[in-house]
mmCIF file with all atom_site columns, C-alpha atoms in Angstrom:
data_model
loop_
_atom_site.group_PDB
_atom_site.id
_atom_site.type_symbol
_atom_site.label_atom_id
_atom_site.label_alt_id
_atom_site.label_comp_id
_atom_site.label_asym_id
_atom_site.label_entity_id
_atom_site.label_seq_id
_atom_site.pdbx_PDB_ins_code
_atom_site.Cartn_x
_atom_site.Cartn_y
_atom_site.Cartn_z
_atom_site.occupancy
_atom_site.B_iso_or_equiv
_atom_site.pdbx_formal_charge
_atom_site.auth_seq_id
_atom_site.auth_comp_id
_atom_site.auth_asym_id
_atom_site.auth_atom_id
_atom_site.pdbx_PDB_model_num
ATOM 1   C CA . UNK A 1 1   ? 14.210 -35.637 -20.452 1.00 0.00 ? 11  UNK A CA 1
ATOM 2   C CA . UNK A 1 2   ? 17.012 -38.026 -21.064 1.00 0.00 ? 12  UNK A CA 1
ATOM 3   C CA . UNK A 1 3   ? 20.467 -36.786 -20.569 1.00 0.00 ? 13  UNK A CA 1
ATOM 4   C CA . UNK A 1 4   ? 23.191 -39.409 -19.906 1.00 0.00 ? 14  UNK A CA 1
ATOM 5   C CA . UNK A 1 5   ? 23.145 -41.375 -23.047 1.00 0.00 ? 15  UNK A CA 1
ATOM 6   C CA . UNK A 1 6   ? 24.928 -44.458 -21.396 1.00 0.00 ? 16  UNK A CA 1
ATOM 7   C CA . UNK A 1 7   ? 22.928 -44.491 -18.220 1.00 0.00 ? 17  UNK A CA 1
ATOM 8   C CA . UNK A 1 8   ? 19.510 -43.828 -19.651 1.00 0.00 ? 18  UNK A CA 1
ATOM 9   C CA . UNK A 1 9   ? 19.676 -45.662 -22.999 1.00 0.00 ? 19  UNK A CA 1
ATOM 10  C CA . UNK A 1 10  ? 20.816 -48.971 -21.690 1.00 0.00 ? 20  UNK A CA 1
ATOM 11  C CA . UNK A 1 11  ? 22.861 -44.979 -16.913 1.00 0.00 ? 21  UNK A CA 1
ATOM 12  C CA . UNK A 1 12  ? 25.984 -44.799 1.644   1.00 0.00 ? 22  UNK A CA 1
ATOM 13  C CA . UNK A 1 13  ? 28.118 -46.945 3.663   1.00 0.00 ? 23  UNK A CA 1
ATOM 14  C CA . UNK A 1 14  ? 24.971 -47.189 5.785   1.00 0.00 ? 24  UNK A CA 1
ATOM 15  C CA . UNK A 1 15  ? 23.295 -49.243 3.057   1.00 0.00 ? 25  UNK A CA 1
ATOM 16  C CA . UNK A 1 16  ? 26.088 -51.793 2.875   1.00 0.00 ? 26  UNK A CA 1
ATOM 17  C CA . UNK A 1 17  ? 26.673 -54.776 5.090   1.00 0.00 ? 27  UNK A CA 1
ATOM 18  C CA . UNK A 1 18  ? 28.638 -58.009 5.300   1.00 0.00 ? 28  UNK A CA 1
ATOM 19  C CA . UNK A 1 19  ? 31.553 -58.897 3.091   1.00 0.00 ? 29  UNK A CA 1
ATOM 20  C CA . UNK A 1 20  ? 34.979 -57.724 4.246   1.00 0.00 ? 30  UNK A CA 1
ATOM 21  C CA . UNK A 1 21  ? 37.143 -56.001 1.658   1.00 0.00 ? 31  UNK A CA 1
ATOM 22  C CA . UNK A 1 22  ? 39.587 -58.140 -0.231  1.00 0.00 ? 32  UNK A CA 1
ATOM 23  C CA . UNK A 1 23  ? 43.224 -57.094 0.138   1.00 0.00 ? 33  UNK A CA 1
ATOM 24  C CA . UNK A 1 24  ? 43.303 -55.798 -3.428  1.00 0.00 ? 34  UNK A CA 1
ATOM 25  C CA . UNK A 1 25  ? 40.105 -53.756 -2.954  1.00 0.00 ? 35  UNK A CA 1
ATOM 26  C CA . UNK A 1 26  ? 40.588 -52.706 0.738   1.00 0.00 ? 36  UNK A CA 1
ATOM 27  C CA . UNK A 1 27  ? 39.366 -49.160 1.090   1.00 0.00 ? 37  UNK A CA 1
ATOM 28  C CA . UNK A 1 28  ? 38.151 -49.066 -2.464  1.00 0.00 ? 38  UNK A CA 1
ATOM 29  C CA . UNK A 1 29  ? 34.702 -49.019 -4.080  1.00 0.00 ? 39  UNK A CA 1
ATOM 30  C CA . UNK A 1 30  ? 36.215 -50.079 -7.434  1.00 0.00 ? 40  UNK A CA 1
ATOM 31  C CA . UNK A 1 31  ? 39.306 -50.327 -9.554  1.00 0.00 ? 41  UNK A CA 1
ATOM 32  C CA . UNK A 1 32  ? 39.271 -49.018 -13.076 1.00 0.00 ? 42  UNK A CA 1
ATOM 33  C CA . UNK A 1 33  ? 42.401 -49.431 -15.240 1.00 0.00 ? 43  UNK A CA 1
ATOM 34  C CA . UNK A 1 34  ? 44.400 -50.239 -12.144 1.00 0.00 ? 44  UNK A CA 1
ATOM 35  C CA . UNK A 1 35  ? 43.365 -47.041 -10.359 1.00 0.00 ? 45  UNK A CA 1
ATOM 36  C CA . UNK A 1 36  ? 41.231 -47.024 -7.219  1.00 0.00 ? 46  UNK A CA 1
ATOM 37  C CA . UNK A 1 37  ? 38.039 -45.268 -6.725  1.00 0.00 ? 47  UNK A CA 1
ATOM 38  C CA . UNK A 1 38  ? 37.869 -45.028 -2.905  1.00 0.00 ? 48  UNK A CA 1
ATOM 39  C CA . UNK A 1 39  ? 35.024 -45.859 -0.675  1.00 0.00 ? 49  UNK A CA 1
ATOM 40  C CA . UNK A 1 40  ? 35.589 -42.372 0.942   1.00 0.00 ? 50  UNK A CA 1
ATOM 41  C CA . UNK A 1 41  ? 34.978 -40.648 -2.451  1.00 0.00 ? 51  UNK A CA 1
ATOM 42  C CA . UNK A 1 42  ? 31.831 -42.587 -2.862  1.00 0.00 ? 52  UNK A CA 1
ATOM 43  C CA . UNK A 1 43  ? 30.624 -41.856 0.750   1.00 0.00 ? 53  UNK A CA 1
ATOM 44  C CA . UNK A 1 44  ? 31.330 -38.168 0.344   1.00 0.00 ? 54  UNK A CA 1
ATOM 45  C CA . UNK A 1 45  ? 29.317 -37.864 -2.915  1.00 0.00 ? 55  UNK A CA 1
ATOM 46  C CA . UNK A 1 46  ? 26.439 -39.895 -1.414  1.00 0.00 ? 56  UNK A CA 1
ATOM 47  C CA . UNK A 1 47  ? 26.198 -37.650 1.571   1.00 0.00 ? 57  UNK A CA 1
ATOM 48  C CA . UNK A 1 48  ? 26.196 -34.663 -0.679  1.00 0.00 ? 58  UNK A CA 1
ATOM 49  C CA . UNK A 1 49  ? 23.390 -36.152 -2.844  1.00 0.00 ? 59  UNK A CA 1
ATOM 50  C CA . UNK A 1 50  ? 21.264 -37.123 0.102   1.00 0.00 ? 60  UNK A CA 1
ATOM 51  C CA . UNK A 1 51  ? 21.641 -33.668 1.649   1.00 0.00 ? 61  UNK A CA 1
ATOM 52  C CA . UNK A 1 52  ? 20.567 -31.942 -1.604  1.00 0.00 ? 62  UNK A CA 1
ATOM 53  C CA . UNK A 1 53  ? 17.624 -34.292 -1.930  1.00 0.00 ? 63  UNK A CA 1
ATOM 54  C CA . UNK A 1 54  ? 16.424 -33.431 1.581   1.00 0.00 ? 64  UNK A CA 1
ATOM 55  C CA . UNK A 1 55  ? 16.767 -29.691 0.665   1.00 0.00 ? 65  UNK A CA 1
ATOM 56  C CA . UNK A 1 56  ? 14.875 -29.928 -2.685  1.00 0.00 ? 66  UNK A CA 1
ATOM 57  C CA . UNK A 1 57  ? 11.264 -29.050 -3.197  1.00 0.00 ? 67  UNK A CA 1
ATOM 58  C CA . UNK A 1 58  ? 9.502  -32.389 -3.117  1.00 0.00 ? 68  UNK A CA 1
ATOM 59  C CA . UNK A 1 59  ? 7.368  -31.302 -6.040  1.00 0.00 ? 69  UNK A CA 1
ATOM 60  C CA . UNK A 1 60  ? 10.401 -31.197 -8.283  1.00 0.00 ? 70  UNK A CA 1
ATOM 61  C CA . UNK A 1 61  ? 11.642 -34.733 -7.354  1.00 0.00 ? 71  UNK A CA 1
ATOM 62  C CA . UNK A 1 62  ? 10.860 -37.322 -9.919  1.00 0.00 ? 72  UNK A CA 1
ATOM 63  C CA . UNK A 1 63  ? 11.732 -40.140 -7.500  1.00 0.00 ? 73  UNK A CA 1
ATOM 64  C CA . UNK A 1 64  ? 13.140 -40.669 -4.066  1.00 0.00 ? 74  UNK A CA 1
ATOM 65  C CA . UNK A 1 65  ? 15.881 -43.148 -4.437  1.00 0.00 ? 75  UNK A CA 1
ATOM 66  C CA . UNK A 1 66  ? 16.962 -45.747 -1.928  1.00 0.00 ? 76  UNK A CA 1
ATOM 67  C CA . UNK A 1 67  ? 20.366 -45.589 -0.369  1.00 0.00 ? 77  UNK A CA 1
ATOM 68  C CA . UNK A 1 68  ? 21.493 -48.547 -2.487  1.00 0.00 ? 78  UNK A CA 1
ATOM 69  C CA . UNK A 1 69  ? 20.316 -46.784 -5.602  1.00 0.00 ? 79  UNK A CA 1
ATOM 70  C CA . UNK A 1 70  ? 22.276 -43.698 -4.711  1.00 0.00 ? 80  UNK A CA 1
ATOM 71  C CA . UNK A 1 71  ? 25.363 -45.772 -3.947  1.00 0.00 ? 81  UNK A CA 1
ATOM 72  C CA . UNK A 1 72  ? 25.082 -47.611 -7.351  1.00 0.00 ? 82  UNK A CA 1
ATOM 73  C CA . UNK A 1 73  ? 24.637 -44.443 -9.201  1.00 0.00 ? 83  UNK A CA 1
ATOM 74  C CA . UNK A 1 74  ? 27.544 -42.761 -7.479  1.00 0.00 ? 84  UNK A CA 1
ATOM 75  C CA . UNK A 1 75  ? 29.838 -45.713 -8.116  1.00 0.00 ? 85  UNK A CA 1
ATOM 76  C CA . UNK A 1 76  ? 28.583 -45.720 -11.722 1.00 0.00 ? 86  UNK A CA 1
ATOM 77  C CA . UNK A 1 77  ? 29.458 -42.060 -12.032 1.00 0.00 ? 87  UNK A CA 1
ATOM 78  C CA . UNK A 1 78  ? 33.061 -42.499 -10.959 1.00 0.00 ? 88  UNK A CA 1
ATOM 79  C CA . UNK A 1 79  ? 33.407 -45.417 -13.257 1.00 0.00 ? 89  UNK A CA 1
ATOM 80  C CA . UNK A 1 80  ? 32.059 -43.462 -16.157 1.00 0.00 ? 90  UNK A CA 1
ATOM 81  C CA . UNK A 1 81  ? 34.311 -40.538 -15.338 1.00 0.00 ? 91  UNK A CA 1
ATOM 82  C CA . UNK A 1 82  ? 37.350 -42.930 -15.532 1.00 0.00 ? 92  UNK A CA 1
ATOM 83  C CA . UNK A 1 83  ? 36.123 -44.328 -18.816 1.00 0.00 ? 93  UNK A CA 1
ATOM 84  C CA . UNK A 1 84  ? 35.556 -40.947 -20.284 1.00 0.00 ? 94  UNK A CA 1
ATOM 85  C CA . UNK A 1 85  ? 39.015 -39.852 -19.275 1.00 0.00 ? 95  UNK A CA 1
ATOM 86  C CA . UNK A 1 86  ? 40.464 -42.801 -21.138 1.00 0.00 ? 96  UNK A CA 1
ATOM 87  C CA . UNK A 1 87  ? 38.308 -42.027 -24.203 1.00 0.00 ? 97  UNK A CA 1
ATOM 88  C CA . UNK A 1 88  ? 39.376 -38.368 -24.295 1.00 0.00 ? 98  UNK A CA 1
ATOM 89  C CA . UNK A 1 89  ? 43.043 -39.454 -24.087 1.00 0.00 ? 99  UNK A CA 1
ATOM 90  C CA . UNK A 1 90  ? 42.757 -42.187 -26.716 1.00 0.00 ? 100 UNK A CA 1
ATOM 91  C CA . UNK A 1 91  ? 40.551 -40.273 -29.246 1.00 0.00 ? 101 UNK A CA 1
ATOM 92  C CA . UNK A 1 92  ? 41.975 -36.754 -28.741 1.00 0.00 ? 102 UNK A CA 1
ATOM 93  C CA . UNK A 1 93  ? 38.566 -35.437 -27.982 1.00 0.00 ? 103 UNK A CA 1
ATOM 94  C CA . UNK A 1 94  ? 38.250 -31.923 -26.664 1.00 0.00 ? 104 UNK A CA 1
ATOM 95  C CA . UNK A 1 95  ? 35.245 -30.255 -24.959 1.00 0.00 ? 105 UNK A CA 1
ATOM 96  C CA . UNK A 1 96  ? 35.897 -26.661 -23.733 1.00 0.00 ? 106 UNK A CA 1
ATOM 97  C CA . UNK A 1 97  ? 34.529 -24.957 -20.600 1.00 0.00 ? 107 UNK A CA 1
ATOM 98  C CA . UNK A 1 98  ? 32.742 -22.495 -22.882 1.00 0.00 ? 108 UNK A CA 1
ATOM 99  C CA . UNK A 1 99  ? 30.931 -25.393 -24.686 1.00 0.00 ? 109 UNK A CA 1
ATOM 100 C CA . UNK A 1 100 ? 29.953 -26.898 -21.374 1.00 0.00 ? 110 UNK A CA 1
ATOM 101 C CA . UNK A 1 101 ? 28.660 -23.662 -19.979 1.00 0.00 ? 111 UNK A CA 1
ATOM 102 C CA . UNK A 1 102 ? 26.740 -22.880 -23.173 1.00 0.00 ? 112 UNK A CA 1
ATOM 103 C CA . UNK A 1 103 ? 25.129 -26.354 -23.207 1.00 0.00 ? 113 UNK A CA 1
ATOM 104 C CA . UNK A 1 104 ? 24.196 -26.129 -19.520 1.00 0.00 ? 114 UNK A CA 1
ATOM 105 C CA . UNK A 1 105 ? 22.617 -22.653 -19.984 1.00 0.00 ? 115 UNK A CA 1
ATOM 106 C CA . UNK A 1 106 ? 20.649 -23.981 -22.848 1.00 0.00 ? 116 UNK A CA 1
ATOM 107 C CA . UNK A 1 107 ? 19.196 -26.794 -20.793 1.00 0.00 ? 117 UNK A CA 1
ATOM 108 C CA . UNK A 1 108 ? 18.512 -24.573 -17.880 1.00 0.00 ? 118 UNK A CA 1
ATOM 109 C CA . UNK A 1 109 ? 16.721 -22.035 -20.147 1.00 0.00 ? 119 UNK A CA 1
ATOM 110 C CA . UNK A 1 110 ? 14.590 -24.843 -21.523 1.00 0.00 ? 120 UNK A CA 1
ATOM 111 C CA . UNK A 1 111 ? 13.645 -26.631 -18.387 1.00 0.00 ? 121 UNK A CA 1
ATOM 112 C CA . UNK A 1 112 ? 14.753 -24.247 -15.503 1.00 0.00 ? 122 UNK A CA 1
ATOM 113 C CA . UNK A 1 113 ? 17.780 -24.779 -13.367 1.00 0.00 ? 123 UNK A CA 1
ATOM 114 C CA . UNK A 1 114 ? 15.728 -25.926 -10.339 1.00 0.00 ? 124 UNK A CA 1
ATOM 115 C CA . UNK A 1 115 ? 14.037 -28.673 -12.322 1.00 0.00 ? 125 UNK A CA 1
ATOM 116 C CA . UNK A 1 116 ? 17.256 -29.943 -13.961 1.00 0.00 ? 126 UNK A CA 1
ATOM 117 C CA . UNK A 1 117 ? 19.175 -29.994 -10.599 1.00 0.00 ? 127 UNK A CA 1
ATOM 118 C CA . UNK A 1 118 ? 16.278 -31.821 -9.007  1.00 0.00 ? 128 UNK A CA 1
ATOM 119 C CA . UNK A 1 119 ? 16.201 -34.381 -11.724 1.00 0.00 ? 129 UNK A CA 1
ATOM 120 C CA . UNK A 1 120 ? 19.887 -34.968 -11.774 1.00 0.00 ? 130 UNK A CA 1
ATOM 121 C CA . UNK A 1 121 ? 20.350 -35.317 -8.086  1.00 0.00 ? 131 UNK A CA 1
ATOM 122 C CA . UNK A 1 122 ? 17.423 -37.678 -7.646  1.00 0.00 ? 132 UNK A CA 1
ATOM 123 C CA . UNK A 1 123 ? 17.817 -39.807 -10.810 1.00 0.00 ? 133 UNK A CA 1
ATOM 124 C CA . UNK A 1 124 ? 21.517 -39.598 -11.630 1.00 0.00 ? 134 UNK A CA 1
ATOM 125 C CA . UNK A 1 125 ? 23.102 -38.853 -8.161  1.00 0.00 ? 135 UNK A CA 1
ATOM 126 C CA . UNK A 1 126 ? 24.541 -35.677 -9.629  1.00 0.00 ? 136 UNK A CA 1
ATOM 127 C CA . UNK A 1 127 ? 24.828 -32.900 -6.983  1.00 0.00 ? 137 UNK A CA 1
ATOM 128 C CA . UNK A 1 128 ? 24.345 -29.234 -7.948  1.00 0.00 ? 138 UNK A CA 1
ATOM 129 C CA . UNK A 1 129 ? 28.128 -28.566 -7.851  1.00 0.00 ? 139 UNK A CA 1
ATOM 130 C CA . UNK A 1 130 ? 28.804 -31.229 -10.447 1.00 0.00 ? 140 UNK A CA 1
ATOM 131 C CA . UNK A 1 131 ? 26.141 -30.301 -13.072 1.00 0.00 ? 141 UNK A CA 1
ATOM 132 C CA . UNK A 1 132 ? 28.970 -28.965 -15.258 1.00 0.00 ? 142 UNK A CA 1
ATOM 133 C CA . UNK A 1 133 ? 30.817 -32.174 -14.987 1.00 0.00 ? 143 UNK A CA 1
ATOM 134 C CA . UNK A 1 134 ? 27.641 -34.075 -16.038 1.00 0.00 ? 144 UNK A CA 1
ATOM 135 C CA . UNK A 1 135 ? 27.252 -31.821 -19.104 1.00 0.00 ? 145 UNK A CA 1
ATOM 136 C CA . UNK A 1 136 ? 30.798 -32.415 -19.936 1.00 0.00 ? 146 UNK A CA 1
ATOM 137 C CA . UNK A 1 137 ? 30.289 -36.151 -19.986 1.00 0.00 ? 147 UNK A CA 1
ATOM 138 C CA . UNK A 1 138 ? 27.362 -35.706 -22.307 1.00 0.00 ? 148 UNK A CA 1
ATOM 139 C CA . UNK A 1 139 ? 29.298 -33.525 -24.724 1.00 0.00 ? 149 UNK A CA 1
ATOM 140 C CA . UNK A 1 140 ? 32.209 -35.994 -24.785 1.00 0.00 ? 150 UNK A CA 1
ATOM 141 C CA . UNK A 1 141 ? 29.867 -38.796 -25.528 1.00 0.00 ? 151 UNK A CA 1
ATOM 142 C CA . UNK A 1 142 ? 28.356 -36.896 -28.359 1.00 0.00 ? 152 UNK A CA 1
ATOM 143 C CA . UNK A 1 143 ? 31.822 -36.030 -29.773 1.00 0.00 ? 153 UNK A CA 1
ATOM 144 C CA . UNK A 1 144 ? 32.717 -39.675 -29.621 1.00 0.00 ? 154 UNK A CA 1
ATOM 145 C CA . UNK A 1 145 ? 29.570 -40.709 -31.512 1.00 0.00 ? 155 UNK A CA 1
ATOM 146 C CA . UNK A 1 146 ? 30.364 -38.156 -34.186 1.00 0.00 ? 156 UNK A CA 1
ATOM 147 C CA . UNK A 1 147 ? 33.828 -39.787 -34.593 1.00 0.00 ? 157 UNK A CA 1
ATOM 148 C CA . UNK A 1 148 ? 32.840 -43.508 -34.521 1.00 0.00 ? 158 UNK A CA 1
ATOM 149 C CA . UNK A 1 149 ? 29.539 -43.254 -36.343 1.00 0.00 ? 159 UNK A CA 1
ATOM 150 C CA . UNK A 1 150 ? 29.560 -40.136 -38.487 1.00 0.00 ? 160 UNK A CA 1
ATOM 151 C CA . UNK A 1 151 ? 26.365 -39.593 -40.340 1.00 0.00 ? 161 UNK A CA 1
ATOM 152 C CA . UNK A 1 152 ? 24.529 -42.461 -38.740 1.00 0.00 ? 162 UNK A CA 1
ATOM 153 C CA . UNK A 1 153 ? 21.082 -42.344 -37.292 1.00 0.00 ? 163 UNK A CA 1
ATOM 154 C CA . UNK A 1 154 ? 20.415 -41.960 -33.607 1.00 0.00 ? 164 UNK A CA 1
ATOM 155 C CA . UNK A 1 155 ? 20.010 -45.615 -32.766 1.00 0.00 ? 165 UNK A CA 1
ATOM 156 C CA . UNK A 1 156 ? 23.086 -46.571 -34.763 1.00 0.00 ? 166 UNK A CA 1
ATOM 157 C CA . UNK A 1 157 ? 25.154 -43.869 -33.035 1.00 0.00 ? 167 UNK A CA 1
ATOM 158 C CA . UNK A 1 158 ? 23.798 -44.886 -29.594 1.00 0.00 ? 168 UNK A CA 1
ATOM 159 C CA . UNK A 1 159 ? 24.590 -48.629 -30.173 1.00 0.00 ? 169 UNK A CA 1
ATOM 160 C CA . UNK A 1 160 ? 28.141 -47.692 -31.436 1.00 0.00 ? 170 UNK A CA 1
ATOM 161 C CA . UNK A 1 161 ? 28.596 -45.737 -28.338 1.00 0.00 ? 171 UNK A CA 1
ATOM 162 C CA . UNK A 1 162 ? 27.475 -48.415 -25.968 1.00 0.00 ? 172 UNK A CA 1
ATOM 163 C CA . UNK A 1 163 ? 29.557 -50.948 -27.820 1.00 0.00 ? 173 UNK A CA 1
ATOM 164 C CA . UNK A 1 164 ? 32.672 -48.795 -27.626 1.00 0.00 ? 174 UNK A CA 1
ATOM 165 C CA . UNK A 1 165 ? 32.298 -48.279 -23.807 1.00 0.00 ? 175 UNK A CA 1
ATOM 166 C CA . UNK A 1 166 ? 31.481 -51.959 -23.306 1.00 0.00 ? 176 UNK A CA 1
ATOM 167 C CA . UNK A 1 167 ? 34.702 -52.971 -25.066 1.00 0.00 ? 177 UNK A CA 1
ATOM 168 C CA . UNK A 1 168 ? 36.723 -50.366 -23.375 1.00 0.00 ? 178 UNK A CA 1
ATOM 169 C CA . UNK A 1 169 ? 35.556 -51.356 -19.786 1.00 0.00 ? 179 UNK A CA 1
ATOM 170 C CA . UNK A 1 170 ? 36.386 -54.958 -20.577 1.00 0.00 ? 180 UNK A CA 1
ATOM 171 C CA . UNK A 1 171 ? 39.813 -53.898 -21.955 1.00 0.00 ? 181 UNK A CA 1
ATOM 172 C CA . UNK A 1 172 ? 41.036 -51.748 -19.212 1.00 0.00 ? 182 UNK A CA 1
ATOM 173 C CA . UNK A 1 173 ? 39.201 -53.700 -16.471 1.00 0.00 ? 183 UNK A CA 1
ATOM 174 C CA . UNK A 1 174 ? 36.521 -52.535 -14.004 1.00 0.00 ? 184 UNK A CA 1
ATOM 175 C CA . UNK A 1 175 ? 36.394 -54.424 -10.695 1.00 0.00 ? 185 UNK A CA 1
ATOM 176 C CA . UNK A 1 176 ? 33.941 -53.565 -7.989  1.00 0.00 ? 186 UNK A CA 1
ATOM 177 C CA . UNK A 1 177 ? 34.260 -54.308 -4.228  1.00 0.00 ? 187 UNK A CA 1
ATOM 178 C CA . UNK A 1 178 ? 31.655 -56.929 -3.531  1.00 0.00 ? 188 UNK A CA 1
ATOM 179 C CA . UNK A 1 179 ? 30.016 -54.540 -1.062  1.00 0.00 ? 189 UNK A CA 1
ATOM 180 C CA . UNK A 1 180 ? 29.149 -52.358 -4.046  1.00 0.00 ? 190 UNK A CA 1
ATOM 181 C CA . UNK A 1 181 ? 27.895 -55.186 -6.329  1.00 0.00 ? 191 UNK A CA 1
ATOM 182 C CA . UNK A 1 182 ? 29.290 -56.176 -9.668  1.00 0.00 ? 192 UNK A CA 1
ATOM 183 C CA . UNK A 1 183 ? 30.059 -54.252 -12.877 1.00 0.00 ? 193 UNK A CA 1
ATOM 184 C CA . UNK A 1 184 ? 27.891 -55.171 -15.905 1.00 0.00 ? 194 UNK A CA 1
ATOM 185 C CA . UNK A 1 185 ? 29.918 -54.084 -18.975 1.00 0.00 ? 195 UNK A CA 1
ATOM 186 C CA . UNK A 1 186 ? 27.041 -54.706 -21.405 1.00 0.00 ? 196 UNK A CA 1
ATOM 187 C CA . UNK A 1 187 ? 24.598 -52.326 -19.627 1.00 0.00 ? 197 UNK A CA 1
ATOM 188 C CA . UNK A 1 188 ? 27.453 -50.159 -18.318 1.00 0.00 ? 198 UNK A CA 1
ATOM 189 C CA . UNK A 1 189 ? 26.268 -49.993 -14.748 1.00 0.00 ? 199 UNK A CA 1
ATOM 190 C CA . UNK A 1 190 ? 26.791 -51.723 -11.323 1.00 0.00 ? 200 UNK A CA 1
ATOM 191 C CA . UNK A 1 191 ? 24.293 -54.232 -10.092 1.00 0.00 ? 201 UNK A CA 1
ATOM 192 C CA . UNK A 1 192 ? 23.568 -55.100 -6.506  1.00 0.00 ? 202 UNK A CA 1
ATOM 193 C CA . UNK A 1 193 ? 25.305 -58.240 -5.121  1.00 0.00 ? 203 UNK A CA 1
ATOM 194 C CA . UNK A 1 194 ? 24.660 -60.628 -2.251  1.00 0.00 ? 204 UNK A CA 1
ATOM 195 C CA . UNK A 1 195 ? 26.485 -58.271 0.150   1.00 0.00 ? 205 UNK A CA 1
ATOM 196 C CA . UNK A 1 196 ? 24.496 -55.106 -0.572  1.00 0.00 ? 206 UNK A CA 1
ATOM 197 C CA . UNK A 1 197 ? 21.410 -54.124 1.261   1.00 0.00 ? 207 UNK A CA 1
ATOM 198 C CA . UNK A 1 198 ? 18.696 -51.836 -0.082  1.00 0.00 ? 208 UNK A CA 1
ATOM 199 C CA . UNK A 1 199 ? 17.542 -49.398 2.519   1.00 0.00 ? 209 UNK A CA 1
ATOM 200 C CA . UNK A 1 200 ? 14.976 -46.743 1.570   1.00 0.00 ? 210 UNK A CA 1
ATOM 201 C CA . UNK A 1 201 ? 15.657 -43.087 2.450   1.00 0.00 ? 211 UNK A CA 1
ATOM 202 C CA . UNK A 1 202 ? 13.306 -42.242 5.361   1.00 0.00 ? 212 UNK A CA 1
ATOM 203 C CA . UNK A 1 203 ? 11.453 -39.033 5.524   1.00 0.00 ? 213 UNK A CA 1
ATOM 204 C CA . UNK A 1 204 ? 13.449 -37.296 2.909   1.00 0.00 ? 214 UNK A CA 1
ATOM 205 C CA . UNK A 1 205 ? 10.481 -35.334 1.651   1.00 0.00 ? 215 UNK A CA 1
ATOM 206 C CA . UNK A 1 206 ? 8.287  -35.280 4.682   1.00 0.00 ? 216 UNK A CA 1
ATOM 207 C CA . UNK A 1 207 ? 6.000  -37.641 2.947   1.00 0.00 ? 217 UNK A CA 1
#
């Protein structure tokens, strides 16, 4: 199953070390369009994701991510949310709560809620209480593809979507705190830097 078009097609503080924050980025994990994504926001979501993974049936987990992977995916999430907010404002896109709920229920009915939640938390760092937010992101991206590449085939639409977000992230600016790596606008994700440290999650599943 492939959900997040951007993350899949191309999409804890304990895991970080060294490098003091620059004055501009002090207390922030990233700055997008001049607005800060705080380190506290990232840490809170990372803790929530780790807890849910620990409580999930190991048989449902497709992978057990390292702390650095969780951190990267969480940072990527907040950056994507910021970019999508800009897209919605610019393009006048609208996705209703009913559309989100219907899409979520359709996916749950096809694969089961437990399996989807396990996949999302382990592979995308999406906790159960933000599944609707994840579905919203997908539907916005679909709506954008319909607008910028109407009638095109899947690959053309996907390429148009990635190109749009690449240019948007370059235009409005995405800057990561070095502790969280660097932003890759072409692959639309963060990459570990010299000041990040990969630490595997220990004994998450008892294996």
